[in-house]
Amino acid sequence: MQAAPVRATAIPSFTTALRAVESLLMSSGQRTARRNAWTSVLEDRRRAKDRVEAQQVLERTLASRL
């Protein structure tokens, strides 16, 4: 029984494959704009989560004082 051959190169991840396709289809400026937009979306989500957590802390603090 033979062992399976070992690959010399790693199989690219799905993200790597998408970026390769993206680089073929979009200009550099479009890629940068898209990535900046996604970064903004992630930052907005983080700020929204922080706001919810702060609101919950305030509500608990006020409830404990009553």
PDB file of C-alpha atoms in Angstrom:
ATOM      1  CA  MET A   1       0.000   0.000   0.000  1.00  0.00           C
ATOM      2  CA  GLN A   2       1.438   3.345  -1.035  1.00  0.00           C
ATOM      3  CA  ALA A   3       1.024   6.588   0.848  1.00  0.00           C
ATOM      4  CA  ALA A   4      -0.677   9.471  -0.895  1.00  0.00           C
ATOM      5  CA  PRO A   5       1.744  11.814  -2.654  1.00  0.00           C
ATOM      6  CA  VAL A   6       2.615  14.997  -0.817  1.00  0.00           C
ATOM      7  CA  ARG A   7       1.798  18.258  -2.567  1.00  0.00           C
ATOM      8  CA  ALA A   8       4.714  20.627  -3.029  1.00  0.00           C
ATOM      9  CA  THR A   9       2.443  23.671  -3.153  1.00  0.00           C
ATOM     10  CA  ALA A  10      -0.342  24.587  -0.770  1.00  0.00           C
ATOM     11  CA  ILE A  11      -3.918  24.706  -2.037  1.00  0.00           C
ATOM     12  CA  PRO A  12      -4.978  28.351  -2.078  1.00  0.00           C
ATOM     13  CA  SER A  13      -7.719  29.373   0.294  1.00  0.00           C
ATOM     14  CA  PHE A  14     -11.096  30.506  -0.964  1.00  0.00           C
ATOM     15  CA  THR A  15     -10.217  34.090  -0.029  1.00  0.00           C
ATOM     16  CA  THR A  16      -6.976  33.902  -2.003  1.00  0.00           C
ATOM     17  CA  ALA A  17      -8.850  32.572  -5.012  1.00  0.00           C
ATOM     18  CA  LEU A  18     -11.444  35.353  -4.785  1.00  0.00           C
ATOM     19  CA  ARG A  19      -8.738  37.997  -4.575  1.00  0.00           C
ATOM     20  CA  ALA A  20      -7.047  36.544  -7.655  1.00  0.00           C
ATOM     21  CA  VAL A  21     -10.309  36.749  -9.617  1.00  0.00           C
ATOM     22  CA  GLU A  22     -10.908  40.230  -8.237  1.00  0.00           C
ATOM     23  CA  SER A  23      -7.490  41.391  -9.416  1.00  0.00           C
ATOM     24  CA  LEU A  24      -8.275  40.170 -12.933  1.00  0.00           C
ATOM     25  CA  LEU A  25     -11.684  41.852 -13.093  1.00  0.00           C
ATOM     26  CA  MET A  26     -11.140  45.131 -11.258  1.00  0.00           C
ATOM     27  CA  SER A  27      -8.676  47.938 -11.548  1.00  0.00           C
ATOM     28  CA  SER A  28      -6.468  48.724  -8.564  1.00  0.00           C
ATOM     29  CA  GLY A  29      -8.549  51.770  -7.605  1.00  0.00           C
ATOM     30  CA  GLN A  30     -11.771  49.770  -7.605  1.00  0.00           C
ATOM     31  CA  ARG A  31     -10.222  47.088  -5.408  1.00  0.00           C
ATOM     32  CA  THR A  32      -8.999  49.700  -2.957  1.00  0.00           C
ATOM     33  CA  ALA A  33     -12.416  51.395  -2.866  1.00  0.00           C
ATOM     34  CA  ARG A  34     -14.181  48.080  -2.284  1.00  0.00           C
ATOM     35  CA  ARG A  35     -11.834  47.108   0.528  1.00  0.00           C
ATOM     36  CA  ASN A  36     -12.157  50.544   2.128  1.00  0.00           C
ATOM     37  CA  ALA A  37     -15.947  50.256   1.956  1.00  0.00           C
ATOM     38  CA  TRP A  38     -15.862  46.814   3.585  1.00  0.00           C
ATOM     39  CA  THR A  39     -13.541  48.092   6.313  1.00  0.00           C
ATOM     40  CA  SER A  40     -16.042  50.884   6.980  1.00  0.00           C
ATOM     41  CA  VAL A  41     -18.897  48.386   7.225  1.00  0.00           C
ATOM     42  CA  LEU A  42     -16.966  46.299   9.750  1.00  0.00           C
ATOM     43  CA  GLU A  43     -16.089  49.398  11.781  1.00  0.00           C
ATOM     44  CA  ASP A  44     -19.746  50.531  11.776  1.00  0.00           C
ATOM     45  CA  ARG A  45     -20.793  47.103  13.032  1.00  0.00           C
ATOM     46  CA  ARG A  46     -18.198  47.261  15.802  1.00  0.00           C
ATOM     47  CA  ARG A  47     -19.380  50.724  16.883  1.00  0.00           C
ATOM     48  CA  ALA A  48     -23.024  49.580  16.852  1.00  0.00           C
ATOM     49  CA  LYS A  49     -22.116  46.609  19.067  1.00  0.00           C
ATOM     50  CA  ASP A  50     -20.257  48.940  21.450  1.00  0.00           C
ATOM     51  CA  ARG A  51     -23.287  51.261  21.599  1.00  0.00           C
ATOM     52  CA  VAL A  52     -25.606  48.365  22.463  1.00  0.00           C
ATOM     53  CA  GLU A  53     -23.244  47.172  25.190  1.00  0.00           C
ATOM     54  CA  ALA A  54     -22.939  50.691  26.638  1.00  0.00           C
ATOM     55  CA  GLN A  55     -26.723  51.086  26.611  1.00  0.00           C
ATOM     56  CA  GLN A  56     -27.142  47.784  28.456  1.00  0.00           C
ATOM     57  CA  VAL A  57     -24.613  48.844  31.105  1.00  0.00           C
ATOM     58  CA  LEU A  58     -26.434  52.157  31.589  1.00  0.00           C
ATOM     59  CA  GLU A  59     -29.797  50.429  31.876  1.00  0.00           C
ATOM     60  CA  ARG A  60     -28.448  47.943  34.442  1.00  0.00           C
ATOM     61  CA  THR A  61     -26.852  50.765  36.434  1.00  0.00           C
ATOM     62  CA  LEU A  62     -30.065  52.765  36.492  1.00  0.00           C
ATOM     63  CA  ALA A  63     -32.126  49.701  37.394  1.00  0.00           C
ATOM     64  CA  SER A  64     -29.845  48.874  40.337  1.00  0.00           C
ATOM     65  CA  ARG A  65     -30.225  52.416  41.733  1.00  0.00           C
ATOM     66  CA  LEU A  66     -34.019  52.231  41.839  1.00  0.00           C
TER      67      LEU A  66
END
